[in-house]
Amino acid sequence: MAAPHPAAVVAGIGAWLPPDVVTNHDLSARMDTTDAWIRQRTGIRRRHIASPGTAASDLAVEAGRRALESAGLRTVDMVVLTTTTPDKPCPATAPAVAARLGMEGVPAFDVAAVCSGFLYALATSAGLIAAGTADHVLVIATEVYSAIIDPADRGTAVVFGDGAGAVVLRRGDPDEWGALGAFVLGSDGVHEDLIQVPAGGSRQRKSGLPPGPGDEFFRMRGKEVFRHAVQRMTTACRQATLAAGWEPDRVDRLAAHQANARILTAVSERLGLAGDQPLSNIEQVGNIGAASLPVLLAHSAERGELKPGHHLLLTAFGGGLTWGATTLVWPQL
Ligand code: ACO
């Protein structure tokens, strides 16, 4: 019988939020919204926002450093970064982050899958470990959404925040705690216009036309996205549980992309989970895109809501459209 592939095992975790906080009351002082509306429709009370001059790489370095410390490592042999808000359109953000973490010469690249980016980056990294290309990979998700949010768009300005999270993956055994399970990933580009930044890419630049008003900002058709998010994350979770050989009641905790508290409740109810099983930090951080999942894992582990031995389902959904899910048993870190 062929030997099983080596697994990618979570060996360290770190998160970093920029210190400045914007509350719902701050937002309601400057736009037509209320604290009550934001809390009822999204579950968010506050979000962290990067100060002027701070870029995605700055947050990534802080989160990456913490994940390396948590793993007891100074270096890895690959850095995979995911973001919707890179420092620049070109080059990728990962090489600069690797260099600032003292890893000049280490291969480093970006993966783009909007809010599903962390799961796509984990899957990519797990594949590199299984193929023997890397033994240790630093996976960083970092977002400065405040750089692309239209401050006048109340449908997005109240939802998004900034932050970064990271994990270290090491080569290990599929049966040990921390080993990532099979990945369920999907995309549907038919709906690419539901979440987009219309200007700044080759489509608009080569059109010969200047950007339309506000086209350099992030646009989201919230109601339609909501429906897709619930359906895709629920299905992906069921498929990932099946692939792991877990009975549905084997799941202890759900770590879902923190897009909206009502989405989390809907997914959790469809999966038949109880009230304390979905992990949540959306109240304090809002939707931080690709960084949502690793920051949620770090905060939940810190607060003791995610414990070693917990059977964990991870799921995300984002622009593209893209989505994914995987499983793991949370390790002792
Ligand atoms: N304050 C007050 N009223 C508001 C606000 C606000 N901030 N925003 C919208 N409204 C109003 C609307 O104008 C509308 O008024 P009307 O009925 O008079 O026309 C009403 O509230 C309802 O608006 P909806 O857009 O239908 O509100 P909804 O309940 O759908 O909430 C939200 C909007 C929060 C954006 C929600 O749709 C959502 O969370 N969508 C999914 C987000 C998501 O999953 N994203 C995917 C990942 S993110 C990524 O990939 C980058």
Coordinates of C-alpha atoms and ligand atoms in Angstrom, one line a residue:
M1 CA 0.0 0.0 0.0
A2 CA 1.3 3.5 -0.9
A3 CA 2.4 5.6 2.1
P4 CA -0.1 8.4 2.8
H5 CA 1.1 11.9 1.9
P6 CA 2.7 13.9 4.7
A7 CA 0.2 16.2 6.3
A8 CA 0.4 20.0 6.9
V9 CA 0.2 20.5 10.7
V10 CA -0.6 23.8 12.4
A11 CA 2.5 24.5 14.5
G12 CA 2.0 28.2 15.4
I13 CA -0.5 31.1 15.2
G14 CA -0.4 34.9 15.5
A15 CA -2.6 37.9 15.0
W16 CA -2.2 41.6 14.9
L17 CA -4.8 44.4 14.8
P18 CA -3.9 48.0 14.2
P19 CA -4.5 49.9 17.5
D20 CA -7.0 52.5 16.2
V21 CA -10.7 51.6 16.8
V22 CA -13.7 52.9 15.0
T23 CA -17.0 52.3 16.8
N24 CA -20.5 52.3 15.3
H25 CA -21.1 55.6 17.1
D26 CA -18.1 57.1 15.3
L27 CA -19.6 56.0 12.0
S28 CA -23.1 57.2 12.8
A29 CA -21.6 60.7 13.5
R30 CA -20.2 60.9 9.9
M31 CA -22.8 58.9 7.8
D32 CA -26.5 58.1 7.7
T33 CA -26.4 55.0 9.9
T34 CA -27.0 54.0 13.5
D35 CA -25.4 51.8 16.1
A36 CA -28.7 49.8 16.3
W37 CA -28.9 49.1 12.6
I38 CA -25.3 48.0 12.4
R39 CA -25.6 45.7 15.4
Q40 CA -28.9 44.2 14.3
R41 CA -27.9 43.7 10.6
T42 CA -24.3 42.7 11.1
G43 CA -23.5 41.9 14.7
I44 CA -20.6 44.4 14.6
R45 CA -19.9 47.0 17.3
R46 CA -16.4 48.2 16.4
R47 CA -13.5 47.5 14.0
H48 CA -9.8 48.3 13.9
I49 CA -8.5 50.6 11.2
A50 CA -4.9 51.1 10.0
S51 CA -3.5 54.6 10.6
P52 CA -2.5 56.7 7.5
G53 CA 0.7 55.3 6.0
T54 CA 0.1 51.7 7.2
A55 CA 0.0 49.1 4.5
A56 CA -0.9 45.4 4.4
S57 CA 2.7 44.3 4.7
D58 CA 3.1 46.2 8.0
L59 CA 0.3 44.3 9.6
A60 CA 1.5 41.0 8.0
V61 CA 5.0 41.4 9.5
E62 CA 3.5 41.8 13.0
A63 CA 1.2 38.7 12.6
G64 CA 3.9 36.7 10.9
R65 CA 6.4 37.4 13.7
R66 CA 3.9 36.3 16.3
A67 CA 3.1 33.0 14.4
L68 CA 6.9 32.3 14.1
E69 CA 7.3 32.9 17.9
S70 CA 4.3 30.7 18.7
A71 CA 5.9 27.9 16.6
G72 CA 9.3 28.5 18.2
L73 CA 10.9 29.2 14.8
R74 CA 13.0 32.0 13.4
T75 CA 12.7 31.0 9.7
V76 CA 10.6 28.8 7.4
D77 CA 11.2 27.6 3.9
M78 CA 8.2 29.2 2.2
V79 CA 6.1 32.3 2.8
V80 CA 2.6 32.3 1.3
L81 CA 0.6 35.5 1.8
T82 CA -3.0 36.3 0.9
T83 CA -4.6 39.7 0.7
T84 CA -7.2 41.7 -1.3
T85 CA -5.4 44.9 -0.4
P86 CA -1.7 44.4 -1.5
D87 CA 0.8 47.2 -0.8
K88 CA 1.0 47.7 -4.6
P89 CA -0.6 46.1 -7.7
C90 CA 3.0 44.8 -8.5
P91 CA 5.0 43.1 -7.1
A92 CA 3.4 40.6 -4.7
T93 CA 3.4 41.6 -1.0
A94 CA 5.0 38.4 0.3
P95 CA 8.6 38.9 -0.7
A96 CA 8.8 42.2 1.2
V97 CA 7.2 40.6 4.2
A98 CA 9.6 37.7 4.1
A99 CA 12.6 40.0 3.9
R100 CA 11.4 42.1 6.8
L101 CA 11.0 38.9 8.8
G102 CA 14.7 38.2 8.1
M103 CA 14.0 35.6 5.4
E104 CA 15.7 37.1 2.3
G105 CA 16.1 34.4 -0.3
V106 CA 13.1 32.3 0.9
P107 CA 10.5 31.7 -1.8
A108 CA 7.5 34.0 -1.2
F109 CA 4.3 34.7 -3.2
D110 CA 0.7 35.9 -2.9
V111 CA -2.5 34.0 -3.4
A112 CA -5.6 36.0 -4.3
A113 CA -9.1 34.7 -3.4
V114 CA -10.6 37.7 -1.6
C115 CA -12.2 36.5 1.7
S116 CA -11.5 32.8 0.9
G117 CA -7.8 33.6 0.6
F118 CA -6.7 32.1 3.8
L119 CA -8.2 28.7 3.0
Y120 CA -6.8 28.8 -0.6
A121 CA -3.4 29.7 0.9
L122 CA -3.6 26.9 3.4
A123 CA -4.5 24.4 0.6
T124 CA -1.6 25.7 -1.6
S125 CA 0.8 25.4 1.3
A126 CA -0.4 21.9 2.3
G127 CA 0.1 20.8 -1.3
L128 CA 3.7 22.2 -1.2
I129 CA 4.3 20.3 2.0
A130 CA 2.8 17.0 0.6
A131 CA 4.9 17.3 -2.5
G132 CA 8.1 17.7 -0.5
T133 CA 8.8 21.2 -1.8
A134 CA 8.7 22.7 1.8
D135 CA 8.8 21.4 5.3
H136 CA 7.7 24.6 7.1
V137 CA 5.4 27.3 5.5
L138 CA 4.4 30.6 7.0
V139 CA 0.9 31.5 5.8
I140 CA -0.2 35.1 6.3
A141 CA -3.5 36.8 5.6
T142 CA -3.5 40.5 5.8
E143 CA -6.0 43.2 5.0
V144 CA -6.2 47.0 5.0
Y145 CA -9.8 47.2 3.7
S146 CA -9.9 50.8 4.9
A147 CA -7.7 51.6 1.8
I148 CA -10.4 50.5 -0.7
I149 CA -13.6 51.2 1.2
D150 CA -15.7 54.1 0.0
P151 CA -16.2 56.2 3.2
A152 CA -19.5 57.3 1.8
D153 CA -20.9 53.8 1.1
R154 CA -22.8 52.7 4.2
G155 CA -23.3 49.2 2.8
T156 CA -19.5 48.5 3.1
A157 CA -18.0 51.2 5.4
V158 CA -19.9 49.7 8.4
V159 CA -18.9 46.1 7.7
F160 CA -15.1 46.0 7.0
G161 CA -12.1 46.4 9.2
D162 CA -8.3 45.9 9.1
G163 CA -6.0 43.2 10.6
A164 CA -3.7 40.3 9.9
G165 CA -3.4 36.7 11.1
A166 CA -0.9 34.0 10.4
V167 CA -0.1 30.3 11.0
V168 CA 3.0 28.2 10.6
L169 CA 2.5 24.9 9.0
R170 CA 5.0 22.0 9.4
R171 CA 5.3 18.6 7.7
G172 CA 3.7 16.0 9.9
D173 CA 1.4 13.0 10.3
P174 CA -2.2 13.0 9.0
D175 CA -3.4 11.5 12.3
E176 CA -1.8 14.1 14.7
W177 CA -3.7 17.0 16.2
G178 CA -3.3 20.1 14.0
A179 CA -3.2 18.1 10.7
L180 CA -5.3 19.9 8.0
G181 CA -7.9 17.6 6.5
A182 CA -9.0 17.4 2.9
F183 CA -9.8 20.8 1.3
V184 CA -13.1 21.5 -0.4
L185 CA -12.6 24.6 -2.7
G186 CA -14.8 26.2 -5.3
S187 CA -15.4 29.2 -7.4
D188 CA -18.1 30.7 -9.7
G189 CA -16.8 33.6 -11.8
V190 CA -20.3 34.1 -13.3
H191 CA -20.9 36.2 -10.3
E192 CA -17.6 38.1 -10.3
D193 CA -19.4 41.5 -10.3
L194 CA -21.1 40.9 -6.9
I195 CA -17.8 41.8 -5.1
Q196 CA -15.3 43.9 -7.0
V197 CA -13.1 46.9 -7.3
P198 CA -14.1 48.0 -10.9
A199 CA -11.1 50.2 -11.7
G200 CA -7.3 50.0 -11.6
G201 CA -6.8 46.7 -13.4
S202 CA -6.1 45.9 -17.1
R203 CA -9.9 45.8 -17.9
Q204 CA -10.4 49.5 -17.0
R205 CA -6.9 50.7 -17.9
K206 CA -7.1 49.2 -21.4
S207 CA -10.6 50.4 -22.0
G208 CA -9.3 53.8 -22.9
L209 CA -11.7 55.3 -20.5
P210 CA -11.0 57.0 -17.1
P211 CA -12.4 55.3 -14.0
G212 CA -16.1 56.0 -13.4
P213 CA -17.0 57.9 -10.2
G214 CA -16.1 55.7 -7.2
D215 CA -14.8 52.9 -9.3
E216 CA -11.5 52.7 -7.5
F217 CA -13.5 51.6 -4.4
F218 CA -14.6 48.2 -3.3
R219 CA -18.2 47.4 -4.3
M220 CA -20.4 44.7 -2.9
R221 CA -24.0 43.7 -3.7
G222 CA -24.7 42.7 -0.1
K223 CA -28.1 41.0 -0.3
E224 CA -27.1 38.7 -3.2
V225 CA -23.7 37.9 -1.6
F226 CA -25.5 37.0 1.6
R227 CA -27.5 34.3 0.0
H228 CA -24.5 32.8 -1.9
A229 CA -22.4 32.9 1.3
V230 CA -24.9 30.9 3.4
Q231 CA -25.5 28.3 0.7
R232 CA -21.8 27.8 -0.3
M233 CA -20.4 27.7 3.2
T234 CA -23.0 25.2 4.4
T235 CA -22.4 22.9 1.4
A236 CA -18.7 23.1 1.7
C237 CA -18.8 22.3 5.4
R238 CA -20.9 19.2 4.8
Q239 CA -18.5 18.1 2.1
A240 CA -15.4 18.7 4.3
T241 CA -17.0 16.8 7.2
L242 CA -17.7 13.9 4.9
A243 CA -14.2 13.9 3.4
A244 CA -12.7 13.8 7.0
G245 CA -14.9 10.8 7.8
W246 CA -16.6 12.7 10.7
E247 CA -20.2 12.2 11.6
P248 CA -21.9 15.7 11.7
D249 CA -22.1 15.5 15.5
R250 CA -18.3 15.0 15.7
V251 CA -17.8 18.8 15.1
D252 CA -17.1 20.7 18.3
R253 CA -16.5 24.2 16.8
L254 CA -17.2 26.0 13.6
A255 CA -14.7 28.7 12.5
A256 CA -16.5 30.5 9.6
H257 CA -15.4 33.7 7.8
Q258 CA -16.8 36.5 10.0
A259 CA -18.8 38.3 7.2
N260 CA -22.0 39.0 9.1
A261 CA -23.4 37.5 12.4
R262 CA -26.6 36.6 10.6
I263 CA -24.7 34.6 8.0
L264 CA -22.9 32.8 10.8
T265 CA -26.2 31.9 12.5
A266 CA -27.8 30.8 9.3
V267 CA -24.8 28.5 8.4
S268 CA -24.6 27.1 11.9
E269 CA -28.3 26.4 12.1
R270 CA -28.3 24.6 8.7
L271 CA -25.4 22.4 10.0
G272 CA -27.4 21.6 13.1
L273 CA -24.9 23.2 15.5
A274 CA -25.7 24.5 19.0
G275 CA -25.4 28.1 20.0
D276 CA -21.9 27.9 21.6
Q277 CA -20.3 26.0 18.7
P278 CA -19.7 28.8 16.1
L279 CA -16.7 30.9 17.1
S280 CA -17.2 34.6 16.7
N281 CA -15.2 37.8 17.1
I282 CA -17.1 39.9 14.6
E283 CA -18.5 42.1 17.3
Q284 CA -15.0 43.4 18.0
V285 CA -13.3 43.3 14.6
G286 CA -15.9 43.3 11.8
N287 CA -15.2 41.6 8.5
I288 CA -11.4 41.5 8.0
G289 CA -11.5 39.7 4.7
A290 CA -8.9 37.0 4.3
A291 CA -7.5 37.7 7.7
S292 CA -10.8 36.9 9.3
L293 CA -10.2 33.2 9.9
P294 CA -6.7 33.2 11.4
V295 CA -7.5 36.2 13.6
L296 CA -10.6 34.3 14.8
L297 CA -8.6 31.2 15.5
A298 CA -6.0 33.2 17.5
H299 CA -8.6 35.1 19.5
S300 CA -10.8 32.0 20.2
A301 CA -7.7 30.0 21.4
E302 CA -6.6 32.9 23.6
R303 CA -10.1 33.2 25.1
G304 CA -10.2 29.4 25.7
E305 CA -13.3 28.9 23.4
L306 CA -11.1 26.8 21.1
K307 CA -9.3 24.1 23.1
P308 CA -6.7 21.5 22.1
G309 CA -8.6 18.4 21.0
H310 CA -11.6 20.3 19.6
H311 CA -12.8 19.0 16.2
L312 CA -12.9 22.1 14.1
L313 CA -14.6 22.9 10.8
L314 CA -13.1 25.9 8.9
T315 CA -15.1 27.6 6.2
A316 CA -14.9 30.8 4.1
F317 CA -16.6 32.6 1.3
G318 CA -15.6 35.7 -0.7
G319 CA -15.4 37.6 -4.0
G320 CA -14.8 35.7 -7.1
L321 CA -17.0 34.1 -6.1
T322 CA -14.8 31.7 -4.1
W323 CA -15.4 29.5 -1.1
G324 CA -13.9 26.6 0.8
A325 CA -13.8 24.4 3.9
T326 CA -11.5 22.0 5.7
T327 CA -11.2 20.2 9.1
L328 CA -8.7 19.8 11.8
V329 CA -8.3 18.8 15.4
W330 CA -7.1 21.9 17.2
P331 CA -3.5 21.3 18.5
Q332 CA -1.7 22.2 21.7
L333 CA 0.3 25.3 20.7
Ligands
ACO1 N1 -27.2 51.9 8.0 C1 -28.6 52.1 7.9 N2 -29.3 51.6 6.9 C2 -28.6 50.9 5.9 C3 -27.2 50.7 6.0 C4 -26.5 51.2 7.1 N3 -25.2 51.0 7.3 N4 -26.8 50.0 4.9 C5 -27.9 49.7 4.2 N5 -29.0 50.3 4.8 C6 -30.4 50.3 4.4 C7 -30.6 50.1 2.9 O1 -30.5 51.4 2.2 C8 -31.9 49.5 2.8 O2 -32.9 50.5 2.9 P1 -34.3 50.5 2.1 O3 -34.9 49.2 2.5 O4 -34.9 51.7 2.4 O5 -33.8 50.4 0.6 C9 -32.0 48.7 4.1 O6 -31.0 49.2 5.0 C10 -31.7 47.2 3.8 O7 -30.4 47.2 3.0 P2 -29.8 45.8 2.6 O8 -28.6 46.1 1.8 O9 -30.8 44.9 2.1 O10 -29.3 45.3 4.1 P3 -28.8 43.9 4.5 O11 -29.7 43.4 5.6 O12 -28.7 43.0 3.3 O13 -27.4 44.2 5.1 C11 -25.1 43.9 4.5 C12 -26.4 44.7 4.3 C13 -24.7 44.1 6.0 C14 -24.0 44.3 3.6 C15 -25.4 42.4 4.3 O14 -26.1 42.3 3.0 C16 -24.2 41.5 4.2 O15 -23.6 41.3 5.2 N6 -24.0 40.8 3.1 C17 -23.0 39.7 2.9 C18 -21.6 40.2 3.1 C19 -20.7 39.0 2.8 O16 -21.0 37.8 3.1 N7 -19.6 39.2 2.1 C20 -18.8 38.1 1.6 C21 -17.5 38.1 2.1 S1 -16.8 39.7 1.9 C22 -15.6 39.6 0.7 O17 -15.5 38.6 0.0 C23 -14.8 40.7 0.5

